[in-house]
Tab-separated table of C-alpha atoms in Angstrom:
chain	number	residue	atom	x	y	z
A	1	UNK	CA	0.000	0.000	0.000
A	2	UNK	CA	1.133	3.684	-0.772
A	3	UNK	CA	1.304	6.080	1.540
A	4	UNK	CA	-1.972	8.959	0.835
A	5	UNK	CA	-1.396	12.122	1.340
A	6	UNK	CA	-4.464	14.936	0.379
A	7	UNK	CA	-2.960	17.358	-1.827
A	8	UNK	CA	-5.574	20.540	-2.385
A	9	UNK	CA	-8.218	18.745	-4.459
A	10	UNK	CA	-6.219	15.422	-4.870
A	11	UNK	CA	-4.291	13.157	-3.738
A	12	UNK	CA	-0.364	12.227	-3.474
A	13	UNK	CA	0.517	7.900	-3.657
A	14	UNK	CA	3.971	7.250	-2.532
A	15	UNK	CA	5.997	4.050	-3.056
A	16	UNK	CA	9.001	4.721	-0.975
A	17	UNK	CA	10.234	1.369	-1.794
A	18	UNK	CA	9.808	1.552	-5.681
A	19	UNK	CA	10.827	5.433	-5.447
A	20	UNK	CA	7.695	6.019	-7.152
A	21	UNK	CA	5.451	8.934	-6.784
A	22	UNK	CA	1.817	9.507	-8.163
A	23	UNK	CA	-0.312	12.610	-8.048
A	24	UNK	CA	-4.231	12.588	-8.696
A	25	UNK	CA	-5.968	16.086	-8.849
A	26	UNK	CA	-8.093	18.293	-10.274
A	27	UNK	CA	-10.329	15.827	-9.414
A	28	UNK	CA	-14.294	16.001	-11.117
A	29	UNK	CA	-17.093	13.636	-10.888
A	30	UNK	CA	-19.776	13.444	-13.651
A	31	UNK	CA	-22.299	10.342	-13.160
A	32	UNK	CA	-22.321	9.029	-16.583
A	33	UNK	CA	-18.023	9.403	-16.748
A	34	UNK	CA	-17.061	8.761	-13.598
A	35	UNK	CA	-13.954	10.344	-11.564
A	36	UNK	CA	-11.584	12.274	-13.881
A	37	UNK	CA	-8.413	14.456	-13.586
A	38	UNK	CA	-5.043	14.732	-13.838
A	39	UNK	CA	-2.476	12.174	-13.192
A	40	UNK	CA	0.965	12.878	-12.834
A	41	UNK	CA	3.843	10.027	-12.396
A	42	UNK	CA	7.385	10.651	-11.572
A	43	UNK	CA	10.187	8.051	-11.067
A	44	UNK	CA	12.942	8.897	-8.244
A	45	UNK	CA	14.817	5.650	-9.399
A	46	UNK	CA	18.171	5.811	-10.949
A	47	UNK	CA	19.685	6.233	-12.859
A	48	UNK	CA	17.387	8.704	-14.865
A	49	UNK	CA	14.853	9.646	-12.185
A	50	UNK	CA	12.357	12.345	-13.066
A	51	UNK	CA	8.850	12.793	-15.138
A	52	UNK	CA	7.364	9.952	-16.443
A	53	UNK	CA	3.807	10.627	-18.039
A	54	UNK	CA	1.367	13.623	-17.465
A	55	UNK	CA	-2.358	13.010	-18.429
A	56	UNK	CA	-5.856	13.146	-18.391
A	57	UNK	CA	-7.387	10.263	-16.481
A	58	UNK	CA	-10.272	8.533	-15.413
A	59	UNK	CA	-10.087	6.381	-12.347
A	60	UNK	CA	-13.365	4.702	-13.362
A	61	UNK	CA	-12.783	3.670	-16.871
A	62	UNK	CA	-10.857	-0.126	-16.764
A	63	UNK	CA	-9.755	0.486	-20.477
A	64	UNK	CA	-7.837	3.698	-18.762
A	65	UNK	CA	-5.745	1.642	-16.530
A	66	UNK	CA	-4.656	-0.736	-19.065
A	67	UNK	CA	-3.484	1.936	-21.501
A	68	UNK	CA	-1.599	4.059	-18.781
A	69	UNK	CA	-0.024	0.813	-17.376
A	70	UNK	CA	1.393	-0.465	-20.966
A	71	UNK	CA	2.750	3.213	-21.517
A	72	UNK	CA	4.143	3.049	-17.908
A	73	UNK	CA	5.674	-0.088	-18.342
A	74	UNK	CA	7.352	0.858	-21.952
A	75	UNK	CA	8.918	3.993	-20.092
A	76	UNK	CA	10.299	2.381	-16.271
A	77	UNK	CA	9.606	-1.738	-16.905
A	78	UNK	CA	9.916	-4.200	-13.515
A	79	UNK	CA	7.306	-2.370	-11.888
A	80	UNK	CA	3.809	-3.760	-11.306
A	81	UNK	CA	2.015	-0.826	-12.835
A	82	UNK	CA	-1.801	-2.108	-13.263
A	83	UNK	CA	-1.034	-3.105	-9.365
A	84	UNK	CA	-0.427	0.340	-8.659
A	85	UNK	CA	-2.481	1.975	-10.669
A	86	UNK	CA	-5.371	-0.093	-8.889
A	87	UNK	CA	-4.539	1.611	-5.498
A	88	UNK	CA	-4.684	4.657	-6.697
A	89	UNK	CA	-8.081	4.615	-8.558
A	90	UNK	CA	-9.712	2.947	-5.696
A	91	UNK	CA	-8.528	4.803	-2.670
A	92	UNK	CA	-9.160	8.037	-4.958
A	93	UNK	CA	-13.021	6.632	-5.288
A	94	UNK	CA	-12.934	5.897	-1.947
A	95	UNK	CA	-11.293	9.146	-0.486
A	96	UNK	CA	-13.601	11.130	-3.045
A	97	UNK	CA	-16.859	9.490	-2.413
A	98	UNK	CA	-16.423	9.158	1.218
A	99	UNK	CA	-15.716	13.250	1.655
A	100	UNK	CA	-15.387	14.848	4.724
A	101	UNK	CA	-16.012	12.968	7.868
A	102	UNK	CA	-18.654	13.486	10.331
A	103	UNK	CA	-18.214	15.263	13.214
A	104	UNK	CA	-19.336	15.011	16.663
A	105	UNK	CA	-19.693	18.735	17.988
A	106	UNK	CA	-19.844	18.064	21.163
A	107	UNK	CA	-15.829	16.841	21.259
A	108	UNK	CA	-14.967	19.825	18.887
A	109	UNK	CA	-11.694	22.025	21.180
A	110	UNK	CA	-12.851	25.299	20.640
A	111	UNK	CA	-9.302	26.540	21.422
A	112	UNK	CA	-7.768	24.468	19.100
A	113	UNK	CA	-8.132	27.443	16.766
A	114	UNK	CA	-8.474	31.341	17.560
A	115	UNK	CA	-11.454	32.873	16.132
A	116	UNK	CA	-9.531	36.073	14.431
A	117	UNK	CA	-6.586	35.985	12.314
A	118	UNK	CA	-6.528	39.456	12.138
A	119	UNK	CA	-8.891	41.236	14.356
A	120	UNK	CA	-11.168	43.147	13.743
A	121	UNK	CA	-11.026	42.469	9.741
A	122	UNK	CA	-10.253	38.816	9.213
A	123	UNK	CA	-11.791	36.069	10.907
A	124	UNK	CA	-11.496	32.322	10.676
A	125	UNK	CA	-13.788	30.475	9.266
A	126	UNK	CA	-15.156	32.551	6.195
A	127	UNK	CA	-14.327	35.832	3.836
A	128	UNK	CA	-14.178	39.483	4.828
A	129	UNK	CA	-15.358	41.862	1.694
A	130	UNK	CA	-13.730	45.136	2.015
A	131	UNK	CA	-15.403	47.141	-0.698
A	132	UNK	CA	-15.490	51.115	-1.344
A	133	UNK	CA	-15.116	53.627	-4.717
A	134	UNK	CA	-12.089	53.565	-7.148
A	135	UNK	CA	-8.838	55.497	-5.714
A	136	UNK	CA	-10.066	55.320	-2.059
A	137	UNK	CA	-7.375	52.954	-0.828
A	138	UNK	CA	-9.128	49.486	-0.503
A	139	UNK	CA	-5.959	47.474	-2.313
A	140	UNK	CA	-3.750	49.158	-0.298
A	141	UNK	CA	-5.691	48.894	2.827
A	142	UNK	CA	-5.611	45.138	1.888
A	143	UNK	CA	-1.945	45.091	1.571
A	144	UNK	CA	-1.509	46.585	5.028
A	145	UNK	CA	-3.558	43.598	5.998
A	146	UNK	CA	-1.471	41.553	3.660
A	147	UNK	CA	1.847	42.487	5.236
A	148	UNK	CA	0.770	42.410	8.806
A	149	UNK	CA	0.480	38.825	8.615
A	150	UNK	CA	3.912	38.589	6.664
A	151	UNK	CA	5.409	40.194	9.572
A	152	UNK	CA	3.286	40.178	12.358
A	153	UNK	CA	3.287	43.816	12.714
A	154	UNK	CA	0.478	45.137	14.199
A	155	UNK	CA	0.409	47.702	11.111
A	156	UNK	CA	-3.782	48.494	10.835
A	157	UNK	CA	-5.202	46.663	13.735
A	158	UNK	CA	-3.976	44.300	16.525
A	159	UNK	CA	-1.073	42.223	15.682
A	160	UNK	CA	-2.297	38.582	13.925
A	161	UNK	CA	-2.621	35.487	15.881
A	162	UNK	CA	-0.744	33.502	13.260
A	163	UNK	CA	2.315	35.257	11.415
A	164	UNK	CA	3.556	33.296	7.967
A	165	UNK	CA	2.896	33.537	3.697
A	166	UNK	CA	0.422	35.633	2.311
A	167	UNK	CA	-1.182	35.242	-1.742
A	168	UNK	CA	-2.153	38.122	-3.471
A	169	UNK	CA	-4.173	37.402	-6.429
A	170	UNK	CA	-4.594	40.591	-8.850
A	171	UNK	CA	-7.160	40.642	-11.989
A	172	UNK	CA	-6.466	44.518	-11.743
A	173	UNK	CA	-2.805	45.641	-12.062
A	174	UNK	CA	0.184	44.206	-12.013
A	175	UNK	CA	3.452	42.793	-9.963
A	176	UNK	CA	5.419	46.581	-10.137
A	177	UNK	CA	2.513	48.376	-8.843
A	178	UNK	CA	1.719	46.269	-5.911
A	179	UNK	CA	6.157	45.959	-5.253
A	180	UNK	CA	6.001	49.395	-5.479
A	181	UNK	CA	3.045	50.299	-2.792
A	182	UNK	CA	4.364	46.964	-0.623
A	183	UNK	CA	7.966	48.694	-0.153
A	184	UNK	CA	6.008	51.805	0.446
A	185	UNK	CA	4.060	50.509	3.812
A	186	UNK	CA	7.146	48.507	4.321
A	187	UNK	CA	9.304	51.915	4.793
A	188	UNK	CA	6.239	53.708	6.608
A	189	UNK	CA	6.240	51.806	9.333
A	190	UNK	CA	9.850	50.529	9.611
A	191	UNK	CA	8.979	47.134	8.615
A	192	UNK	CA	12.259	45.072	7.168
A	193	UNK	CA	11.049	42.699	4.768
A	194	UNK	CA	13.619	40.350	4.249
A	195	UNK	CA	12.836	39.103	7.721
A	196	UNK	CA	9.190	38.955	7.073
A	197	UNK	CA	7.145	35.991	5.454
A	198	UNK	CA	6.706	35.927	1.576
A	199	UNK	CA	3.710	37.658	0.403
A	200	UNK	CA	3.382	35.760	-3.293
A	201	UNK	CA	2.109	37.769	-6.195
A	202	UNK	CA	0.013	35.805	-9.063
A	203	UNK	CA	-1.642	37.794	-12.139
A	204	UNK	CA	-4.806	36.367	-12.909
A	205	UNK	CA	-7.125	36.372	-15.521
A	206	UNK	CA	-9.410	33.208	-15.228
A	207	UNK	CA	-11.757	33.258	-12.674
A	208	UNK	CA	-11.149	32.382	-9.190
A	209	UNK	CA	-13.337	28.657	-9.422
A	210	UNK	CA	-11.321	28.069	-12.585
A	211	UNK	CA	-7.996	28.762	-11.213
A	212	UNK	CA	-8.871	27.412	-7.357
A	213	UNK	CA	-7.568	23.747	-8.239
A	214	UNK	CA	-3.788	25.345	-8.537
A	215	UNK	CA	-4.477	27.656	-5.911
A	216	UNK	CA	-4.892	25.228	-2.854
A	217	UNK	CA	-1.623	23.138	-4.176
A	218	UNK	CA	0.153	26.363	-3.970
A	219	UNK	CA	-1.643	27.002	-0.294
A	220	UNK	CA	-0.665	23.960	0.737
A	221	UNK	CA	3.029	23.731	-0.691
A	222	UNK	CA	3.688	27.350	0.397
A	223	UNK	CA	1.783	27.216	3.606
A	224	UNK	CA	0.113	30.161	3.133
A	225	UNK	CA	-1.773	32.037	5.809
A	226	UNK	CA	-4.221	34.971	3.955
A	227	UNK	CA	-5.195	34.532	0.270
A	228	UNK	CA	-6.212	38.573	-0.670
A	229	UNK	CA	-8.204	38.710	-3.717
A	230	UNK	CA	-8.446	41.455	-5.714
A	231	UNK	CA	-11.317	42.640	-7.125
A	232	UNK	CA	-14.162	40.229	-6.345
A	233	UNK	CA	-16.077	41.664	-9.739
A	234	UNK	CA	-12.725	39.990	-11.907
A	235	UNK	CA	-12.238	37.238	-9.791
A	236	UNK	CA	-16.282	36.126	-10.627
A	237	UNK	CA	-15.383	35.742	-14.413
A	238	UNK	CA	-19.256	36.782	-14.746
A	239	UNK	CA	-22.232	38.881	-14.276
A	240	UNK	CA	-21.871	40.443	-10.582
A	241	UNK	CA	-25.196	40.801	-10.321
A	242	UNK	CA	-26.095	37.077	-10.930
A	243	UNK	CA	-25.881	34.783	-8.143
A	244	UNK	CA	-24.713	31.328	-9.769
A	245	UNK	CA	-21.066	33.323	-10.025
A	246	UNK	CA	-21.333	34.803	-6.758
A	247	UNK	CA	-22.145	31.471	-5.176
A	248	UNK	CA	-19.225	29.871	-6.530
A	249	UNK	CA	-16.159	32.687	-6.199
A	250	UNK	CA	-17.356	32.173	-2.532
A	251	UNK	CA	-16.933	28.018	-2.353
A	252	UNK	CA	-13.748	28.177	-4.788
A	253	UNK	CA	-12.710	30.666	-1.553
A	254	UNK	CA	-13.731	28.521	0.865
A	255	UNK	CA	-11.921	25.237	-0.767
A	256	UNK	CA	-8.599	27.671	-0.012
A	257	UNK	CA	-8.614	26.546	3.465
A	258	UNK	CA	-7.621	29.797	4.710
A	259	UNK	CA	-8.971	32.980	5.520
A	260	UNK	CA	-9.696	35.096	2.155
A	261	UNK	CA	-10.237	38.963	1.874
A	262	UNK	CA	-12.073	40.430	-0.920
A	263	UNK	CA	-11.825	43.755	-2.569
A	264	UNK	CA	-14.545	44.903	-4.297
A	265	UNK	CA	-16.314	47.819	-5.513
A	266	UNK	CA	-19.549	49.698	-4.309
A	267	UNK	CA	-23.121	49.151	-5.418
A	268	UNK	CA	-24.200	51.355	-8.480
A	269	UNK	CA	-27.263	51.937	-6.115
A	270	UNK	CA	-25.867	53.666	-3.750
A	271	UNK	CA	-28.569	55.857	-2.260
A	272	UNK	CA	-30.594	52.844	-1.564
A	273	UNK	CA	-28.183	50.613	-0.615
A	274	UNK	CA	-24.440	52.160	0.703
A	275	UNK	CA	-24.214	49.582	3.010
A	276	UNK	CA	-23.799	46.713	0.253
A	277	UNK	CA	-20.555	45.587	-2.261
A	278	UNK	CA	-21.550	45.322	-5.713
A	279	UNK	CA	-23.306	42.440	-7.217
A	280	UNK	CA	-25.578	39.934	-6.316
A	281	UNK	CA	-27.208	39.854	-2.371
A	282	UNK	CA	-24.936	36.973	-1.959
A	283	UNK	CA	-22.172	38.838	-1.833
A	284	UNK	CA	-23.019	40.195	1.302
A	285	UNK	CA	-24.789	37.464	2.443
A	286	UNK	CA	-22.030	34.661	1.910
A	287	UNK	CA	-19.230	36.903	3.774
A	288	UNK	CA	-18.504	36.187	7.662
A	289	UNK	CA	-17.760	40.048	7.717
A	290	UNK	CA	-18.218	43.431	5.820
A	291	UNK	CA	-16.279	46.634	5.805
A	292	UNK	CA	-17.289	49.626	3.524
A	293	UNK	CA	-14.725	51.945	2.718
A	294	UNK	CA	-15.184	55.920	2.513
A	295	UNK	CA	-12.049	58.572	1.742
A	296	UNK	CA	-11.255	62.537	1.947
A	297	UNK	CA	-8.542	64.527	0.700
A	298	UNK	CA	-7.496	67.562	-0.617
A	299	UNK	CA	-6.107	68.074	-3.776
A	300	UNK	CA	-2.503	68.454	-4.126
A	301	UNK	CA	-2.389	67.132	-0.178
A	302	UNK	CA	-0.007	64.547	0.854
A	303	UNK	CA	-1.918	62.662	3.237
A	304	UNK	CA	-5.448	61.323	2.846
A	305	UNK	CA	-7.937	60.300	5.505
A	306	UNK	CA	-10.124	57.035	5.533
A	307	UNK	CA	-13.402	55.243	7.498
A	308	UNK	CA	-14.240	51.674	7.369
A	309	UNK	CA	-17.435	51.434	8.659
A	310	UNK	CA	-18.317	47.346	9.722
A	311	UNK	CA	-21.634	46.650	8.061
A	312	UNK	CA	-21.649	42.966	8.840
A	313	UNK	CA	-20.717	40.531	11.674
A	314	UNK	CA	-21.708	37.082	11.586
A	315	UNK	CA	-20.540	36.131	15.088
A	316	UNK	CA	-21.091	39.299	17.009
A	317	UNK	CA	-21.711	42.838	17.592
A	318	UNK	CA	-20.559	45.400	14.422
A	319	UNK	CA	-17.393	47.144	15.309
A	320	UNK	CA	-16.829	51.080	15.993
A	321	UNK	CA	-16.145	53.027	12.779
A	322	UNK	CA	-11.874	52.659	11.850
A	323	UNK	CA	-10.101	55.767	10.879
A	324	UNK	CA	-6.926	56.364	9.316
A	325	UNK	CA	-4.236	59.255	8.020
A	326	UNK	CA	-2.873	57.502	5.227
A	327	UNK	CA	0.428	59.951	4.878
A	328	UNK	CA	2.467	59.457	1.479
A	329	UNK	CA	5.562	60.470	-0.096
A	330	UNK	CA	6.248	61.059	-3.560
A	331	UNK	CA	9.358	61.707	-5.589
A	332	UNK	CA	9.226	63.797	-8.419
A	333	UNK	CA	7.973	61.072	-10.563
A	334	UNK	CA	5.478	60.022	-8.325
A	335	UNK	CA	6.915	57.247	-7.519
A	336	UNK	CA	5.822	55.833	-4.630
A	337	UNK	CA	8.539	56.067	-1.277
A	338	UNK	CA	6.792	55.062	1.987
A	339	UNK	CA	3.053	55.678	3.024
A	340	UNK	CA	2.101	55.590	6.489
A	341	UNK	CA	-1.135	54.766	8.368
A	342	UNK	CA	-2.077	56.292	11.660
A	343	UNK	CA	-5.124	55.346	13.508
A	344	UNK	CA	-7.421	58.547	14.358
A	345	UNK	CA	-11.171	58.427	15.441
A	346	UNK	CA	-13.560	59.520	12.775
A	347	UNK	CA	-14.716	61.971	15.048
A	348	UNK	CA	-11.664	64.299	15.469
A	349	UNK	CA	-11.030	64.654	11.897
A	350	UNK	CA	-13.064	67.855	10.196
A	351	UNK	CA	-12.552	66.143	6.747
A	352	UNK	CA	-14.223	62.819	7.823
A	353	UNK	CA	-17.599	64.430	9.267
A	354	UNK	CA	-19.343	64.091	6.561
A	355	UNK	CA	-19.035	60.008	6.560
A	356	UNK	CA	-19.965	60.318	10.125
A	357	UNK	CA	-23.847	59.170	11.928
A	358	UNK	CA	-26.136	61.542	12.822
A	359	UNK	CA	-25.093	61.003	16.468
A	360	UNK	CA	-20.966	60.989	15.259
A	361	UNK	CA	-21.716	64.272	13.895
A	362	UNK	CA	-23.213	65.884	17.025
A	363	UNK	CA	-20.765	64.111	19.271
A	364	UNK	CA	-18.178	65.630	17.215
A	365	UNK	CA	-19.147	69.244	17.331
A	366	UNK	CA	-19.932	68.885	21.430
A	367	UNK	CA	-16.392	67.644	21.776
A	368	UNK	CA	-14.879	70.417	19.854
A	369	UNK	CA	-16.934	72.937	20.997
A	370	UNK	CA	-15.480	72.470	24.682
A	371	UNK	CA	-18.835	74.024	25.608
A	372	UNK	CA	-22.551	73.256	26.028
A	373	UNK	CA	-24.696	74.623	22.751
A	374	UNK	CA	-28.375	74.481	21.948
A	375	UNK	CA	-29.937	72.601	19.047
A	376	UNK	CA	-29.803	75.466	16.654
A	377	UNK	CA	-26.202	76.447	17.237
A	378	UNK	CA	-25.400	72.914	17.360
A	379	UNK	CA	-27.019	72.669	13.467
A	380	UNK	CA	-25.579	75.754	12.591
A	381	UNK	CA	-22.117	74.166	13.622
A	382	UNK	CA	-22.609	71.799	11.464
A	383	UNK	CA	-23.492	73.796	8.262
A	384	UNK	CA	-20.290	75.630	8.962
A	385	UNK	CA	-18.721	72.195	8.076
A	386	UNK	CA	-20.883	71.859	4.782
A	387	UNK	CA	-23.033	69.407	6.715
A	388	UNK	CA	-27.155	70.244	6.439
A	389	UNK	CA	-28.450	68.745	9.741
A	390	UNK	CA	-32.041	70.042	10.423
A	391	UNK	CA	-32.684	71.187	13.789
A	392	UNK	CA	-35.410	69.166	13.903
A	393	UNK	CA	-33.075	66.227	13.750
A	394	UNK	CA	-31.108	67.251	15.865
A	395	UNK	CA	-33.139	67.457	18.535
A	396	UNK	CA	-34.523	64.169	18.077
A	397	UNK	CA	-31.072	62.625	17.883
A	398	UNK	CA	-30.257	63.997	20.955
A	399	UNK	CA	-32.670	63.014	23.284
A	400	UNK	CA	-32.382	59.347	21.534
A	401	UNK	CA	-29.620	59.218	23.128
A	402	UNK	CA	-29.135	60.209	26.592
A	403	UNK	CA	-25.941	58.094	27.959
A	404	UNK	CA	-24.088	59.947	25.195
A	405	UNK	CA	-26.447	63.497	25.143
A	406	UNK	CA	-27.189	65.081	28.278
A	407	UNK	CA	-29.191	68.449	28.372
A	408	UNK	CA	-28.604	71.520	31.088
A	409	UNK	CA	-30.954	74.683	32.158
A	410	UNK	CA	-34.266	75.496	30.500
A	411	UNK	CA	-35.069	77.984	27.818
A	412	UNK	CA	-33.152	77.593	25.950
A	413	UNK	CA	-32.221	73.837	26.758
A	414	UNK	CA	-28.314	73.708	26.350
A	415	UNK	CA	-26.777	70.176	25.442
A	416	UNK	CA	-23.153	68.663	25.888
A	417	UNK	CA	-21.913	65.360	26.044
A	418	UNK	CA	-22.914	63.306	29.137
A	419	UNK	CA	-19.284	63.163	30.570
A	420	UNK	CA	-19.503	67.189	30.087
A	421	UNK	CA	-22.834	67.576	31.853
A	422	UNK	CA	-22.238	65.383	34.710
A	423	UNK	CA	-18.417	65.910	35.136
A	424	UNK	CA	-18.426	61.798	35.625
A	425	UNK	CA	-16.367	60.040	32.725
């Protein structure tokens, strides 16, 4: 008997013995044809050890095995081929057919794996979609990500619970642009790469279901950590907006074995529905978490500011808005030198209020005004930073909510922030 190893979607035979080695993948089972895909044989036996036969092959068709064997045996003879070539086609149909075992639950170590990667944007267990407007900074953002786990720099968020390899798979640019922005964040926050993990580039133009088969070989064999795919829209290879894509970009993901981040774009239909990636509802609905993507900056200014906002959480509560001065340099080409994040809260930065809540807003304004205000001056505050808030709104949003609003006197009411009010933090 060989020894079985799963490879991705197939399987590796060894012969240690014979020095023999057999590899079964990209493995597909119609009814009426049986199990089919690729079988690879190599020889480790002297004197000319190396590649024996590559093909197409059915482990269900008899006929197969006989042909494959003859040709084996006319290339590396005193080896029972059809004996070995019987193994493999029935421990593949086996294996195959058998699929994943069951599980008992109850006897399932919680611990034995912690629930973020990177937290709060990547969890185990399924996608996060990070998704915003052209030129707002979503690749990047996603090579921060990308390069935290190469290092384990805590560059964007908390440092990651596992550091090793990252994949970055790009339908949109190419290998010099994403070098380029990678040595960039590299030199912003003093990371040395040579003493980080890999983070492995691949170009891609086929979409992600069509090219998963050689991706979870090279997950395996690399023992990669993150897979970052960018954009989602590409990496379909279809209509967005039909689900039968959607459905499977999200299993080819899955089959990865490791955590995958999307980058995608926003909805056309945006006024109805900011909260949503483009596409089909199953892009939302398939991810284990969402984060929307908003951007200001001034032209001609070297440093731009950016909000993820969570939209979705599968396993929890949504997280507090993220904000960031993304901080650049240039030379005069425009090349790229180092770019620098720096956490900020939404609420501090004047260019941001505008991607801010209703209650953000007015929290803002209290805490800069250092004072208490009424409802009209807190409204005309706000229209001073191009932001129409009736009073009428705010008003309600203030008494909606009093642990954060807290109102002083009468006639005219004055309002500050409850910490302000009370003096108790």
């Amino acid at each position: 008997m060989p020894d079985l190893t799963a490879i991705g979607d197939g399987y590796r035979f060894v012969w240690a013995t014979e020095q023999i080695v057999i590899e079964f993948d990209r493995l597909g089972e119609e009814r009426s044809d049986g199990l089919k895909g690729q079988i690879t044989v190599k020889s480790q036996r002297p004197p000319t050890p190396g590649l024996l036969h590559r093909a197409t092959f059915n482990a269900s068709s008899t006929q197969g095995r006989r042909s494959l064997s003859k040709f084996l045996e006319e290339r590396e003879p005193l080896l029972d081929w059809a004996g070995m070539l019987e193994q493999v086609c029935f421990l593949s149909l086996e294996r195959w057919r058998e699929g994943e075992p069951l599980l008992d639950l109850r006897g399932v170590d919680a611990g034995q794996r912690p629930r973020w990667l990177l937290r709060p944007f990547i969890e185990y267990g399924g996608p996060t979609i990070i998704f915003a407007d052209g030129g707002t900074g979503k690749s990047v953002f996603a090579l921060a990500l990308a390069l935290s786990v190469a290092s384990g720099m805590p560059l964007v968020s908390d440092a990651p619970a596992m550091v090793g390899p990252v994949m970055y798979l790009d339908w949109e640019t190419d290998e010099y642009v994403h070098n380029e922005r990678l040595r960039a964040i590299a030199a912003g926050k003093d990371v040395d790469l040579s003493e980080s993990a890999p983070i492995y580039y691949r170009r891609e133009s086929a979409s992600l279901r069509q090219s998963a088969p050689s991706l979870r070989r090279k997950v395996v064999d690399a023992g990669i950590q993150l897979v970052i795919v960018d954009s989602m829209g590409a990496a379909r290879g279809d209509d967005p907006k039909d689900a039968g894509p959607t459905i499977a970009t999200f299993n080819a993901a899955r089959s990865l074995g490791v955590p995958v981040v999307f980058v995608d774009h926003v909805t056309k239909d945006r006024e109805q529905k900011p909260d949503k990636p483009f596409g089909s509802v199953y892009s939302a609905n398939l991810a284990r978490l969402t984060w929307g993507m908003v951007k200001a900056q001034a032209e001609g200014d070297n440093r731009s500011s950016i909000v993820l906002s969570n939209h979705k959480s599968n396993n929890g509560r949504l997280w507090a808005r993220r904000g960031y001065y993304l901080d650049f340099v240039n030379d005069d080409d425009g090349t790229l030198l180092m770019m620098g994040f720096t956490a900020c809260d939404p609420r501090d930065a004047p260019e941001l209020i505008g991607t801010l809540t209703h209650r953000e807003k007015i929290e803002a304004v209290l805490r800069a005004n250092h004072d208490l205000m009424t409802t009209e001056e807190i409204a005309e505050a706000l229209e001073i930073e191009n932001v129409v808030v009736s009073v009428s709104v705010v008003k309600a949003t203030l008494y909606r909510y009093p642990r954060t609003f807290g109102p002083q006197g009468n006639r005219p009411v004055r309002w500050g922030l409850v910490t302000t009010v009370t003096g108790v933090s």
